[in-house]
PDB file of C-alpha atoms in Angstrom:
ATOM      1  CA  UNK A   5      58.733 136.390  86.022  1.00 47.00           C
ATOM      2  CA  UNK A   6      57.413 134.959  89.081  1.00 57.00           C
ATOM      3  CA  UNK A   7      59.290 133.552  92.077  1.00 76.00           C
ATOM      4  CA  UNK A   8      62.086 136.404  91.746  1.00 83.00           C
ATOM      5  CA  UNK A   9      63.331 136.076  95.018  1.00 84.00           C
ATOM      6  CA  UNK A  10      64.125 132.554  94.388  1.00 86.00           C
ATOM      7  CA  UNK A  11      65.750 133.510  91.251  1.00 85.00           C
ATOM      8  CA  UNK A  12      67.875 136.262  92.946  1.00 86.00           C
ATOM      9  CA  UNK A  13      68.904 133.774  95.427  1.00 87.00           C
ATOM     10  CA  UNK A  14      70.289 131.624  92.853  1.00 86.00           C
ATOM     11  CA  UNK A  15      71.935 134.360  90.700  1.00 86.00           C
ATOM     12  CA  UNK A  16      73.834 135.326  94.449  1.00 87.00           C
ATOM     13  CA  UNK A  17      75.582 132.073  94.073  1.00 85.00           C
ATOM     14  CA  UNK A  18      75.422 130.700  90.438  1.00 85.00           C
ATOM     15  CA  UNK A  19      76.184 134.373  88.944  1.00 84.00           C
ATOM     16  CA  UNK A  20      73.992 136.142  86.261  1.00 83.00           C
ATOM     17  CA  UNK A  21      71.296 134.301  84.453  1.00 84.00           C
ATOM     18  CA  UNK A  22      70.036 134.388  81.136  1.00 83.00           C
ATOM     19  CA  UNK A  23      66.584 134.299  80.027  1.00 83.00           C
ATOM     20  CA  UNK A  24      65.282 131.768  77.451  1.00 80.00           C
ATOM     21  CA  UNK A  25      61.949 131.584  75.362  1.00 75.00           C
ATOM     22  CA  UNK A  26      60.279 129.378  78.064  1.00 77.00           C
ATOM     23  CA  UNK A  27      59.119 131.727  80.844  1.00 73.00           C
ATOM     24  CA  UNK A  28      59.902 129.359  83.337  1.00 79.00           C
ATOM     25  CA  UNK A  29      63.262 128.519  82.352  1.00 85.00           C
ATOM     26  CA  UNK A  30      66.731 130.405  83.035  1.00 88.00           C
ATOM     27  CA  UNK A  31      70.373 129.311  81.979  1.00 88.00           C
ATOM     28  CA  UNK A  32      73.565 129.552  83.742  1.00 87.00           C
ATOM     29  CA  UNK A  33      77.070 128.489  83.464  1.00 84.00           C
ATOM     30  CA  UNK A  34      77.336 125.094  84.988  1.00 83.00           C
ATOM     31  CA  UNK A  35      78.733 125.313  88.586  1.00 81.00           C
ATOM     32  CA  UNK A  36      80.237 122.031  87.856  1.00 77.00           C
ATOM     33  CA  UNK A  37      81.995 121.808  84.617  1.00 73.00           C
ATOM     34  CA  UNK A  38      82.683 125.474  84.432  1.00 70.00           C
ATOM     35  CA  UNK A  39      84.144 125.854  88.069  1.00 61.00           C
ATOM     36  CA  UNK A  40      87.880 125.273  86.813  1.00 54.00           C
ATOM     37  CA  UNK A  41      87.608 128.308  84.904  1.00 57.00           C
ATOM     38  CA  UNK A  42      88.610 131.913  85.280  1.00 51.00           C
ATOM     39  CA  UNK A  43      85.419 134.498  85.519  1.00 58.00           C
ATOM     40  CA  UNK A  44      84.570 136.358  83.470  1.00 62.00           C
ATOM     41  CA  UNK A  45      83.955 133.543  80.928  1.00 63.00           C
ATOM     42  CA  UNK A  46      84.807 134.343  77.016  1.00 64.00           C
ATOM     43  CA  UNK A  47      82.132 136.384  75.350  1.00 63.00           C
ATOM     44  CA  UNK A  48      81.963 133.353  72.803  1.00 65.00           C
ATOM     45  CA  UNK A  49      80.695 130.891  75.526  1.00 72.00           C
ATOM     46  CA  UNK A  50      76.780 129.938  76.052  1.00 77.00           C
ATOM     47  CA  UNK A  51      75.411 129.260  79.282  1.00 82.00           C
ATOM     48  CA  UNK A  52      74.143 125.532  79.252  1.00 80.00           C
ATOM     49  CA  UNK A  53      72.679 124.914  82.623  1.00 84.00           C
ATOM     50  CA  UNK A  54      68.829 125.209  82.741  1.00 87.00           C
ATOM     51  CA  UNK A  55      66.962 125.955  85.480  1.00 89.00           C
ATOM     52  CA  UNK A  56      63.501 125.426  85.660  1.00 88.00           C
ATOM     53  CA  UNK A  57      61.703 127.749  88.433  1.00 86.00           C
ATOM     54  CA  UNK A  58      58.165 126.312  88.532  1.00 86.00           C
ATOM     55  CA  UNK A  59      59.200 122.524  88.563  1.00 85.00           C
ATOM     56  CA  UNK A  60      62.325 122.393  90.478  1.00 86.00           C
ATOM     57  CA  UNK A  61      64.490 120.940  87.869  1.00 87.00           C
ATOM     58  CA  UNK A  62      68.091 121.712  87.145  1.00 88.00           C
ATOM     59  CA  UNK A  63      70.003 120.057  84.404  1.00 84.00           C
ATOM     60  CA  UNK A  64      73.517 120.601  82.495  1.00 81.00           C
ATOM     61  CA  UNK A  65      73.788 118.986  79.016  1.00 73.00           C
ATOM     62  CA  UNK A  66      77.401 118.886  79.023  1.00 69.00           C
ATOM     63  CA  UNK A  67      78.230 117.018  82.292  1.00 70.00           C
ATOM     64  CA  UNK A  68      74.785 115.885  83.131  1.00 72.00           C
ATOM     65  CA  UNK A  69      74.851 117.729  86.540  1.00 77.00           C
ATOM     66  CA  UNK A  70      71.249 118.138  87.955  1.00 81.00           C
ATOM     67  CA  UNK A  71      68.448 117.680  90.233  1.00 82.00           C
ATOM     68  CA  UNK A  72      65.082 117.511  90.614  1.00 83.00           C
ATOM     69  CA  UNK A  73      62.346 117.697  93.031  1.00 81.00           C
ATOM     70  CA  UNK A  74      61.179 114.866  95.078  1.00 79.00           C
ATOM     71  CA  UNK A  75      57.690 113.678  95.961  1.00 75.00           C
ATOM     72  CA  UNK A  76      56.065 116.286  98.348  1.00 76.00           C
ATOM     73  CA  UNK A  77      59.206 118.609  97.855  1.00 81.00           C
ATOM     74  CA  UNK A  78      58.559 122.257  96.531  1.00 87.00           C
ATOM     75  CA  UNK A  79      60.470 123.512  93.538  1.00 87.00           C
ATOM     76  CA  UNK A  80      62.273 126.363  95.403  1.00 87.00           C
ATOM     77  CA  UNK A  81      62.985 123.762  98.067  1.00 88.00           C
ATOM     78  CA  UNK A  82      64.745 121.526  95.608  1.00 86.00           C
ATOM     79  CA  UNK A  83      66.801 124.028  94.080  1.00 88.00           C
ATOM     80  CA  UNK A  84      68.002 125.313  97.499  1.00 88.00           C
ATOM     81  CA  UNK A  85      68.739 121.911  98.473  1.00 86.00           C
ATOM     82  CA  UNK A  86      70.939 122.032  95.045  1.00 86.00           C
ATOM     83  CA  UNK A  87      72.604 124.919  96.548  1.00 86.00           C
ATOM     84  CA  UNK A  88      73.440 122.884  99.862  1.00 83.00           C
ATOM     85  CA  UNK A  89      74.679 120.251  97.909  1.00 80.00           C
ATOM     86  CA  UNK A  90      77.119 122.878  96.005  1.00 80.00           C
ATOM     87  CA  UNK A  91      78.692 123.183  99.567  1.00 76.00           C
ATOM     88  CA  UNK A  92      76.722 126.682 100.553  1.00 79.00           C
ATOM     89  CA  UNK A  93      75.462 124.866 103.533  1.00 76.00           C
ATOM     90  CA  UNK A  94      74.016 128.286 104.865  1.00 80.00           C
ATOM     91  CA  UNK A  95      71.239 128.087 102.759  1.00 82.00           C
ATOM     92  CA  UNK A  96      67.980 127.038 105.099  1.00 83.00           C
ATOM     93  CA  UNK A  97      65.416 124.531 103.439  1.00 84.00           C
ATOM     94  CA  UNK A  98      61.924 125.218 103.946  1.00 81.00           C
ATOM     95  CA  UNK A  99      61.700 121.500 104.357  1.00 76.00           C
ATOM     96  CA  UNK A 100      64.194 119.885 106.214  1.00 71.00           C
ATOM     97  CA  UNK A 101      63.144 116.432 105.774  1.00 71.00           C
ATOM     98  CA  UNK A 102      65.458 116.753 102.508  1.00 68.00           C
ATOM     99  CA  UNK A 103      68.243 117.771 104.238  1.00 65.00           C
ATOM    100  CA  UNK A 104      70.456 114.472 104.404  1.00 53.00           C
ATOM    101  CA  UNK A 105      70.988 114.702 100.579  1.00 44.00           C
ATOM    102  CA  UNK A 106      74.607 116.261 100.585  1.00 44.00           C
ATOM    103  CA  UNK A 107      76.647 113.648  98.569  1.00 42.00           C
ATOM    104  CA  UNK A 108      77.193 115.565  95.150  1.00 42.00           C
ATOM    105  CA  UNK A 109      79.094 112.285  93.868  1.00 42.00           C
ATOM    106  CA  UNK A 110      75.967 110.240  94.754  1.00 44.00           C
ATOM    107  CA  UNK A 111      72.923 112.506  94.176  1.00 40.00           C
ATOM    108  CA  UNK A 112      73.493 113.472  90.708  1.00 42.00           C
ATOM    109  CA  UNK A 113      73.868 109.799  89.375  1.00 44.00           C
ATOM    110  CA  UNK A 114      71.966 108.870  86.900  1.00 39.00           C
ATOM    111  CA  UNK A 115      70.367 105.229  86.608  1.00 36.00           C
ATOM    112  CA  UNK A 116      72.457 103.625  84.261  1.00 43.00           C
ATOM    113  CA  UNK A 117      70.411 102.060  81.342  1.00 42.00           C
ATOM    114  CA  UNK A 118      71.285  98.368  80.577  1.00 39.00           C
ATOM    115  CA  UNK A 119      73.430  98.421  77.708  1.00 48.00           C
ATOM    116  CA  UNK A 120      73.888  95.626  75.136  1.00 53.00           C
ATOM    117  CA  UNK A 121      77.278  94.302  75.190  1.00 74.00           C
ATOM    118  CA  UNK A 122      79.102  95.086  71.741  1.00 87.00           C
ATOM    119  CA  UNK A 123      79.996  91.663  70.213  1.00 90.00           C
ATOM    120  CA  UNK A 124      82.196  91.041  67.159  1.00 92.00           C
ATOM    121  CA  UNK A 125      80.857  87.580  65.215  1.00 90.00           C
ATOM    122  CA  UNK A 126      83.510  85.321  65.314  1.00 92.00           C
ATOM    123  CA  UNK A 127      83.713  84.919  61.303  1.00 94.00           C
ATOM    124  CA  UNK A 128      85.834  88.249  61.417  1.00 95.00           C
ATOM    125  CA  UNK A 129      89.223  87.659  61.842  1.00 96.00           C
ATOM    126  CA  UNK A 130      92.203  89.794  62.094  1.00 96.00           C
ATOM    127  CA  UNK A 131      93.304  90.706  58.466  1.00 97.00           C
ATOM    128  CA  UNK A 132      96.935  90.882  59.329  1.00 96.00           C
ATOM    129  CA  UNK A 133      97.155  87.606  60.857  1.00 96.00           C
ATOM    130  CA  UNK A 134      95.480  85.790  57.774  1.00 96.00           C
ATOM    131  CA  UNK A 135      97.217  88.203  55.041  1.00 94.00           C
ATOM    132  CA  UNK A 136      98.743  85.420  53.121  1.00 94.00           C
ATOM    133  CA  UNK A 137      95.567  83.088  53.064  1.00 94.00           C
ATOM    134  CA  UNK A 138      93.803  83.239  49.667  1.00 93.00           C
ATOM    135  CA  UNK A 139      90.699  83.713  51.187  1.00 94.00           C
ATOM    136  CA  UNK A 140      91.776  86.967  52.841  1.00 96.00           C
ATOM    137  CA  UNK A 141      93.531  88.533  49.963  1.00 95.00           C
ATOM    138  CA  UNK A 142      90.448  90.051  48.906  1.00 95.00           C
ATOM    139  CA  UNK A 143      90.289  92.278  51.854  1.00 97.00           C
ATOM    140  CA  UNK A 144      94.056  92.568  52.480  1.00 97.00           C
ATOM    141  CA  UNK A 145      94.468  94.130  48.863  1.00 96.00           C
ATOM    142  CA  UNK A 146      91.100  96.337  49.215  1.00 97.00           C
ATOM    143  CA  UNK A 147      92.957  98.053  52.334  1.00 97.00           C
ATOM    144  CA  UNK A 148      95.968  98.214  50.577  1.00 95.00           C
ATOM    145  CA  UNK A 149      94.223 100.228  47.505  1.00 93.00           C
ATOM    146  CA  UNK A 150      92.774 102.434  50.434  1.00 93.00           C
ATOM    147  CA  UNK A 151      96.216 103.292  51.553  1.00 91.00           C
ATOM    148  CA  UNK A 152      96.102 101.330  54.821  1.00 95.00           C
ATOM    149  CA  UNK A 153      99.441  99.799  55.644  1.00 95.00           C
ATOM    150  CA  UNK A 154      99.929  96.485  57.681  1.00 97.00           C
ATOM    151  CA  UNK A 155     101.172  98.851  60.859  1.00 96.00           C
ATOM    152  CA  UNK A 156      97.705 100.334  60.472  1.00 97.00           C
ATOM    153  CA  UNK A 157      95.941  96.994  60.367  1.00 97.00           C
ATOM    154  CA  UNK A 158      97.633  96.175  63.546  1.00 97.00           C
ATOM    155  CA  UNK A 159      97.089  99.526  65.204  1.00 97.00           C
ATOM    156  CA  UNK A 160      93.752  99.922  64.466  1.00 97.00           C
ATOM    157  CA  UNK A 161      92.840  96.134  64.913  1.00 97.00           C
ATOM    158  CA  UNK A 162      91.127  95.556  61.496  1.00 98.00           C
ATOM    159  CA  UNK A 163      89.251  92.736  60.566  1.00 97.00           C
ATOM    160  CA  UNK A 164      87.836  90.907  57.214  1.00 97.00           C
ATOM    161  CA  UNK A 165      84.999  88.259  57.123  1.00 94.00           C
ATOM    162  CA  UNK A 166      85.197  85.728  54.212  1.00 94.00           C
ATOM    163  CA  UNK A 167      81.580  84.858  54.911  1.00 91.00           C
ATOM    164  CA  UNK A 168      80.070  88.467  54.818  1.00 91.00           C
ATOM    165  CA  UNK A 169      82.964  89.832  52.883  1.00 93.00           C
ATOM    166  CA  UNK A 170      83.308  92.967  55.007  1.00 95.00           C
ATOM    167  CA  UNK A 171      86.282  94.878  56.316  1.00 97.00           C
ATOM    168  CA  UNK A 172      85.350  95.731  60.075  1.00 97.00           C
ATOM    169  CA  UNK A 173      86.816  98.433  62.155  1.00 98.00           C
ATOM    170  CA  UNK A 174      86.376  98.310  65.810  1.00 97.00           C
ATOM    171  CA  UNK A 175      86.509 100.999  68.508  1.00 97.00           C
ATOM    172  CA  UNK A 176      87.550 100.678  72.042  1.00 96.00           C
ATOM    173  CA  UNK A 177      87.072 102.953  74.897  1.00 94.00           C
ATOM    174  CA  UNK A 178      89.617 104.053  77.423  1.00 94.00           C
ATOM    175  CA  UNK A 179      90.028 101.177  79.335  1.00 92.00           C
ATOM    176  CA  UNK A 180      89.951  99.581  75.796  1.00 93.00           C
ATOM    177  CA  UNK A 181      86.729  97.664  75.927  1.00 93.00           C
ATOM    178  CA  UNK A 182      85.070  97.156  72.787  1.00 95.00           C
ATOM    179  CA  UNK A 183      82.033  99.766  72.372  1.00 94.00           C
ATOM    180  CA  UNK A 184      81.612 100.411  68.851  1.00 95.00           C
ATOM    181  CA  UNK A 185      82.276  99.053  65.254  1.00 95.00           C
ATOM    182  CA  UNK A 186      82.014 100.068  61.759  1.00 95.00           C
ATOM    183  CA  UNK A 187      81.987  97.188  58.780  1.00 95.00           C
ATOM    184  CA  UNK A 188      82.457  98.144  54.927  1.00 95.00           C
ATOM    185  CA  UNK A 189      81.784  95.981  51.898  1.00 94.00           C
ATOM    186  CA  UNK A 190      84.873  95.015  49.827  1.00 95.00           C
ATOM    187  CA  UNK A 191      82.791  95.752  46.482  1.00 93.00           C
ATOM    188  CA  UNK A 192      81.694  99.102  45.187  1.00 88.00           C
ATOM    189  CA  UNK A 193      78.687  97.905  43.667  1.00 86.00           C
ATOM    190  CA  UNK A 194      76.908  96.249  46.950  1.00 84.00           C
ATOM    191  CA  UNK A 195      74.783  98.520  49.307  1.00 81.00           C
ATOM    192  CA  UNK A 196      74.675  99.421  51.782  1.00 84.00           C
ATOM    193  CA  UNK A 197      78.597 100.041  51.566  1.00 89.00           C
ATOM    194  CA  UNK A 198      78.923 100.612  55.352  1.00 91.00           C
ATOM    195  CA  UNK A 199      77.004  98.835  58.337  1.00 88.00           C
ATOM    196  CA  UNK A 200      77.553  99.869  61.638  1.00 87.00           C
ATOM    197  CA  UNK A 201      76.822  98.639  65.217  1.00 88.00           C
ATOM    198  CA  UNK A 202      73.458  98.755  66.345  1.00 81.00           C
ATOM    199  CA  UNK A 203      74.796 101.111  69.527  1.00 84.00           C
ATOM    200  CA  UNK A 204      73.715 104.729  69.252  1.00 85.00           C
ATOM    201  CA  UNK A 205      76.793 106.391  67.902  1.00 88.00           C
ATOM    202  CA  UNK A 206      76.400 109.952  69.953  1.00 90.00           C
ATOM    203  CA  UNK A 207      77.123 107.789  73.084  1.00 91.00           C
ATOM    204  CA  UNK A 208      80.614 106.362  71.742  1.00 94.00           C
ATOM    205  CA  UNK A 209      84.147 108.343  70.738  1.00 96.00           C
ATOM    206  CA  UNK A 210      85.657 106.167  68.416  1.00 97.00           C
ATOM    207  CA  UNK A 211      88.943 104.524  69.526  1.00 97.00           C
ATOM    208  CA  UNK A 212      89.112 107.208  72.674  1.00 97.00           C
ATOM    209  CA  UNK A 213      91.843 105.021  74.102  1.00 96.00           C
ATOM    210  CA  UNK A 214      94.244 106.896  71.229  1.00 97.00           C
ATOM    211  CA  UNK A 215      93.104 110.243  72.009  1.00 97.00           C
ATOM    212  CA  UNK A 216      94.951 113.093  73.664  1.00 97.00           C
ATOM    213  CA  UNK A 217      92.349 115.388  74.720  1.00 97.00           C
ATOM    214  CA  UNK A 218      95.478 117.961  75.338  1.00 94.00           C
ATOM    215  CA  UNK A 219      96.586 117.981  71.797  1.00 96.00           C
ATOM    216  CA  UNK A 220      94.817 119.322  68.741  1.00 96.00           C
ATOM    217  CA  UNK A 221      92.263 117.161  67.603  1.00 98.00           C
ATOM    218  CA  UNK A 222      91.439 116.289  64.004  1.00 97.00           C
ATOM    219  CA  UNK A 223      87.811 115.507  63.427  1.00 97.00           C
ATOM    220  CA  UNK A 224      87.143 113.643  60.157  1.00 96.00           C
ATOM    221  CA  UNK A 225      83.535 112.126  58.580  1.00 94.00           C
ATOM    222  CA  UNK A 226      84.893 108.717  58.063  1.00 93.00           C
ATOM    223  CA  UNK A 227      86.664 105.654  58.905  1.00 96.00           C
ATOM    224  CA  UNK A 228      89.439 105.776  56.078  1.00 96.00           C
ATOM    225  CA  UNK A 229      89.924 109.505  56.188  1.00 95.00           C
ATOM    226  CA  UNK A 230      90.374 109.041  60.265  1.00 97.00           C
ATOM    227  CA  UNK A 231      93.096 106.462  59.518  1.00 97.00           C
ATOM    228  CA  UNK A 232      94.916 108.165  56.606  1.00 95.00           C
ATOM    229  CA  UNK A 233      95.925 111.105  58.242  1.00 95.00           C
ATOM    230  CA  UNK A 234      97.982 109.631  61.188  1.00 94.00           C
ATOM    231  CA  UNK A 235      97.456 112.230  63.848  1.00 95.00           C
ATOM    232  CA  UNK A 236      95.315 112.837  66.891  1.00 97.00           C
ATOM    233  CA  UNK A 237      91.834 112.024  65.334  1.00 98.00           C
ATOM    234  CA  UNK A 238      88.759 110.282  65.837  1.00 98.00           C
ATOM    235  CA  UNK A 239      86.046 110.187  63.025  1.00 97.00           C
ATOM    236  CA  UNK A 240      82.517 111.608  63.435  1.00 95.00           C
ATOM    237  CA  UNK A 241      80.909 108.681  61.804  1.00 91.00           C
ATOM    238  CA  UNK A 242      78.916 111.091  59.411  1.00 88.00           C
ATOM    239  CA  UNK A 243      79.231 114.989  59.000  1.00 88.00           C
ATOM    240  CA  UNK A 244      77.494 116.025  61.956  1.00 89.00           C
ATOM    241  CA  UNK A 245      78.573 116.793  65.801  1.00 93.00           C
ATOM    242  CA  UNK A 246      75.721 116.390  67.883  1.00 89.00           C
ATOM    243  CA  UNK A 247      75.482 118.654  71.258  1.00 88.00           C
ATOM    244  CA  UNK A 248      74.181 115.482  73.118  1.00 87.00           C
ATOM    245  CA  UNK A 249      77.317 113.693  72.206  1.00 92.00           C
ATOM    246  CA  UNK A 250      80.098 112.309  74.251  1.00 94.00           C
ATOM    247  CA  UNK A 251      82.278 113.582  72.060  1.00 96.00           C
ATOM    248  CA  UNK A 252      81.046 116.791  72.128  1.00 94.00           C
ATOM    249  CA  UNK A 253      81.068 116.931  75.897  1.00 92.00           C
ATOM    250  CA  UNK A 254      84.558 116.068  75.964  1.00 94.00           C
ATOM    251  CA  UNK A 255      85.549 118.845  73.971  1.00 95.00           C
ATOM    252  CA  UNK A 256      83.728 121.138  76.217  1.00 93.00           C
ATOM    253  CA  UNK A 257      85.254 119.590  79.144  1.00 91.00           C
ATOM    254  CA  UNK A 258      89.269 119.555  78.059  1.00 93.00           C
ATOM    255  CA  UNK A 259      88.648 122.841  75.607  1.00 93.00           C
ATOM    256  CA  UNK A 260      90.196 120.626  72.912  1.00 96.00           C
ATOM    257  CA  UNK A 261      91.375 122.858  70.061  1.00 96.00           C
ATOM    258  CA  UNK A 262      89.583 121.073  66.617  1.00 97.00           C
ATOM    259  CA  UNK A 263      91.054 120.944  63.038  1.00 96.00           C
ATOM    260  CA  UNK A 264      87.542 119.925  61.056  1.00 96.00           C
ATOM    261  CA  UNK A 265      88.497 117.952  58.155  1.00 95.00           C
ATOM    262  CA  UNK A 266      84.962 117.407  56.624  1.00 93.00           C
ATOM    263  CA  UNK A 267      84.794 115.757  52.577  1.00 90.00           C
ATOM    264  CA  UNK A 268      85.308 118.190  49.837  1.00 87.00           C
ATOM    265  CA  UNK A 269      81.695 118.224  49.325  1.00 87.00           C
ATOM    266  CA  UNK A 270      80.480 119.041  52.614  1.00 87.00           C
ATOM    267  CA  UNK A 271      81.605 123.054  52.191  1.00 86.00           C
ATOM    268  CA  UNK A 272      78.352 124.468  53.890  1.00 87.00           C
ATOM    269  CA  UNK A 273      78.302 121.721  56.726  1.00 89.00           C
ATOM    270  CA  UNK A 274      82.249 122.849  57.427  1.00 91.00           C
ATOM    271  CA  UNK A 275      80.882 126.455  58.180  1.00 88.00           C
ATOM    272  CA  UNK A 276      78.076 125.298  60.167  1.00 89.00           C
ATOM    273  CA  UNK A 277      80.166 122.997  62.549  1.00 92.00           C
ATOM    274  CA  UNK A 278      82.835 125.526  62.723  1.00 91.00           C
ATOM    275  CA  UNK A 279      80.618 128.313  63.941  1.00 89.00           C
ATOM    276  CA  UNK A 280      78.675 126.070  66.264  1.00 91.00           C
ATOM    277  CA  UNK A 281      81.996 124.628  67.787  1.00 92.00           C
ATOM    278  CA  UNK A 282      83.361 128.321  68.286  1.00 89.00           C
ATOM    279  CA  UNK A 283      80.404 129.516  69.954  1.00 88.00           C
ATOM    280  CA  UNK A 284      81.252 127.252  72.797  1.00 89.00           C
ATOM    281  CA  UNK A 285      84.881 128.577  72.966  1.00 89.00           C
ATOM    282  CA  UNK A 286      86.407 125.658  71.301  1.00 92.00           C
ATOM    283  CA  UNK A 287      89.289 126.951  69.323  1.00 93.00           C
ATOM    284  CA  UNK A 288      88.419 125.526  65.406  1.00 94.00           C
ATOM    285  CA  UNK A 289      89.844 125.555  62.334  1.00 94.00           C
ATOM    286  CA  UNK A 290      88.979 123.739  58.780  1.00 94.00           C
ATOM    287  CA  UNK A 291      90.334 122.981  55.650  1.00 92.00           C
ATOM    288  CA  UNK A 292      90.099 124.792  52.446  1.00 86.00           C
ATOM    289  CA  UNK A 293      89.351 122.110  49.492  1.00 88.00           C
ATOM    290  CA  UNK A 294      89.618 125.136  46.944  1.00 82.00           C
ATOM    291  CA  UNK A 295      89.513 123.057  43.625  1.00 81.00           C
ATOM    292  CA  UNK A 296      89.914 119.575  45.172  1.00 84.00           C
ATOM    293  CA  UNK A 297      87.279 117.123  44.521  1.00 84.00           C
ATOM    294  CA  UNK A 298      88.747 113.711  46.246  1.00 84.00           C
ATOM    295  CA  UNK A 299      88.915 112.794  49.624  1.00 84.00           C
ATOM    296  CA  UNK A 300      91.922 113.114  51.879  1.00 89.00           C
ATOM    297  CA  UNK A 301      92.662 109.031  51.909  1.00 87.00           C
ATOM    298  CA  UNK A 302      92.777 109.046  48.076  1.00 87.00           C
ATOM    299  CA  UNK A 303      96.127 110.994  48.210  1.00 90.00           C
ATOM    300  CA  UNK A 304      99.614 110.167  47.859  1.00 89.00           C
ATOM    301  CA  UNK A 305     101.264 110.600  51.235  1.00 89.00           C
ATOM    302  CA  UNK A 306     103.442 113.336  50.223  1.00 91.00           C
ATOM    303  CA  UNK A 307     100.222 115.373  48.894  1.00 91.00           C
ATOM    304  CA  UNK A 308      98.133 114.736  52.030  1.00 92.00           C
ATOM    305  CA  UNK A 309     100.803 116.043  53.982  1.00 93.00           C
ATOM    306  CA  UNK A 310     101.206 119.195  51.984  1.00 93.00           C
ATOM    307  CA  UNK A 311      97.644 119.885  51.950  1.00 93.00           C
ATOM    308  CA  UNK A 312      97.320 119.266  55.988  1.00 92.00           C
ATOM    309  CA  UNK A 313     100.132 121.552  56.417  1.00 92.00           C
ATOM    310  CA  UNK A 314      99.192 124.397  53.912  1.00 91.00           C
ATOM    311  CA  UNK A 315      95.243 124.218  53.533  1.00 90.00           C
ATOM    312  CA  UNK A 316      94.336 124.591  57.168  1.00 92.00           C
ATOM    313  CA  UNK A 317      92.358 128.159  58.012  1.00 90.00           C
ATOM    314  CA  UNK A 318      91.604 129.754  61.025  1.00 86.00           C
ATOM    315  CA  UNK A 319      88.091 130.858  61.990  1.00 74.00           C
ATOM    316  CA  UNK A 320      88.054 134.496  61.025  1.00 64.00           C
ATOM    317  CA  UNK A 321      85.889 136.940  59.363  1.00 51.00           C
ATOM    318  CA  UNK A 322      86.360 135.543  55.881  1.00 58.00           C
ATOM    319  CA  UNK A 323      85.015 132.414  57.121  1.00 58.00           C
ATOM    320  CA  UNK A 324      82.021 133.971  58.827  1.00 58.00           C
ATOM    321  CA  UNK A 325      81.441 135.853  55.215  1.00 55.00           C
ATOM    322  CA  UNK A 326      81.507 132.409  53.477  1.00 57.00           C
ATOM    323  CA  UNK A 327      79.590 131.004  56.211  1.00 55.00           C
ATOM    324  CA  UNK A 328      76.795 133.433  55.410  1.00 56.00           C
ATOM    325  CA  UNK A 329      76.847 132.863  51.723  1.00 56.00           C
ATOM    326  CA  UNK A 330      76.012 129.116  51.976  1.00 54.00           C
ATOM    327  CA  UNK A 331      73.609 129.425  54.920  1.00 52.00           C
TER     328      UNK A 331
END
């Protein structure tokens, strides 16, 4: 690879690099989001700070830390400028016109996209408040059949629309600001059953204000499983966890242990996700459904507690074998 002297300089301050299948790109552990962890890092961790030597670009896809060459700036000058911003002021720039950029808090801020405000239509009313109203009994009884208690309706601010005959589950961020919602028809023969907010779900952590990142976090597929387990949890709103999602970034940041609870028919996806999370140093457990063929929210409370207590498994050699058999 060309520019070996520049690579040597970067490795002096950022540690050993790792090559990729792109000639111009190398990987490091991020000097920002990995700075609070002791070295050497666990062997299961993967470097995620990509540096393009030829273009003067650097970017961490976990914490968004990065830099890019400015107009008329060489790639080597940009990467040296990055080292200066990290505090290595002994680095000499080739072009000192760019030396004024030293404020890390502002240098790496990305322009925030203007996001459309999430708004719940007025015909969705808090269902617990109207539980005794004849018009709301359909929605209220539907939730009761799905083992949603009155306390759950209050805690999760669940709503119902007489107009659309749909249940609405809102999501709130850490500042208790509405950032997403999911609706579900009360009829099994109506499609689509679920209609979600138009906001991209990878940018949202569902009900983050209820999450304790220092405790084990249960990841479920859907809303009903999420509510029924009554634990520190959040739904994936699907069966996949994207490495570009806000949820994954927070898991990496806090090293939060994960208990993965996908549906009984998602065995292959379960093993793939366990392996994926474990490869980034996240302690991940999963649940063995054995011969059970119903969703966790369909269990009685007693059976659910027994299942969650006795069917959890570690990611071990047996899991690796099962994963290889289902790949």
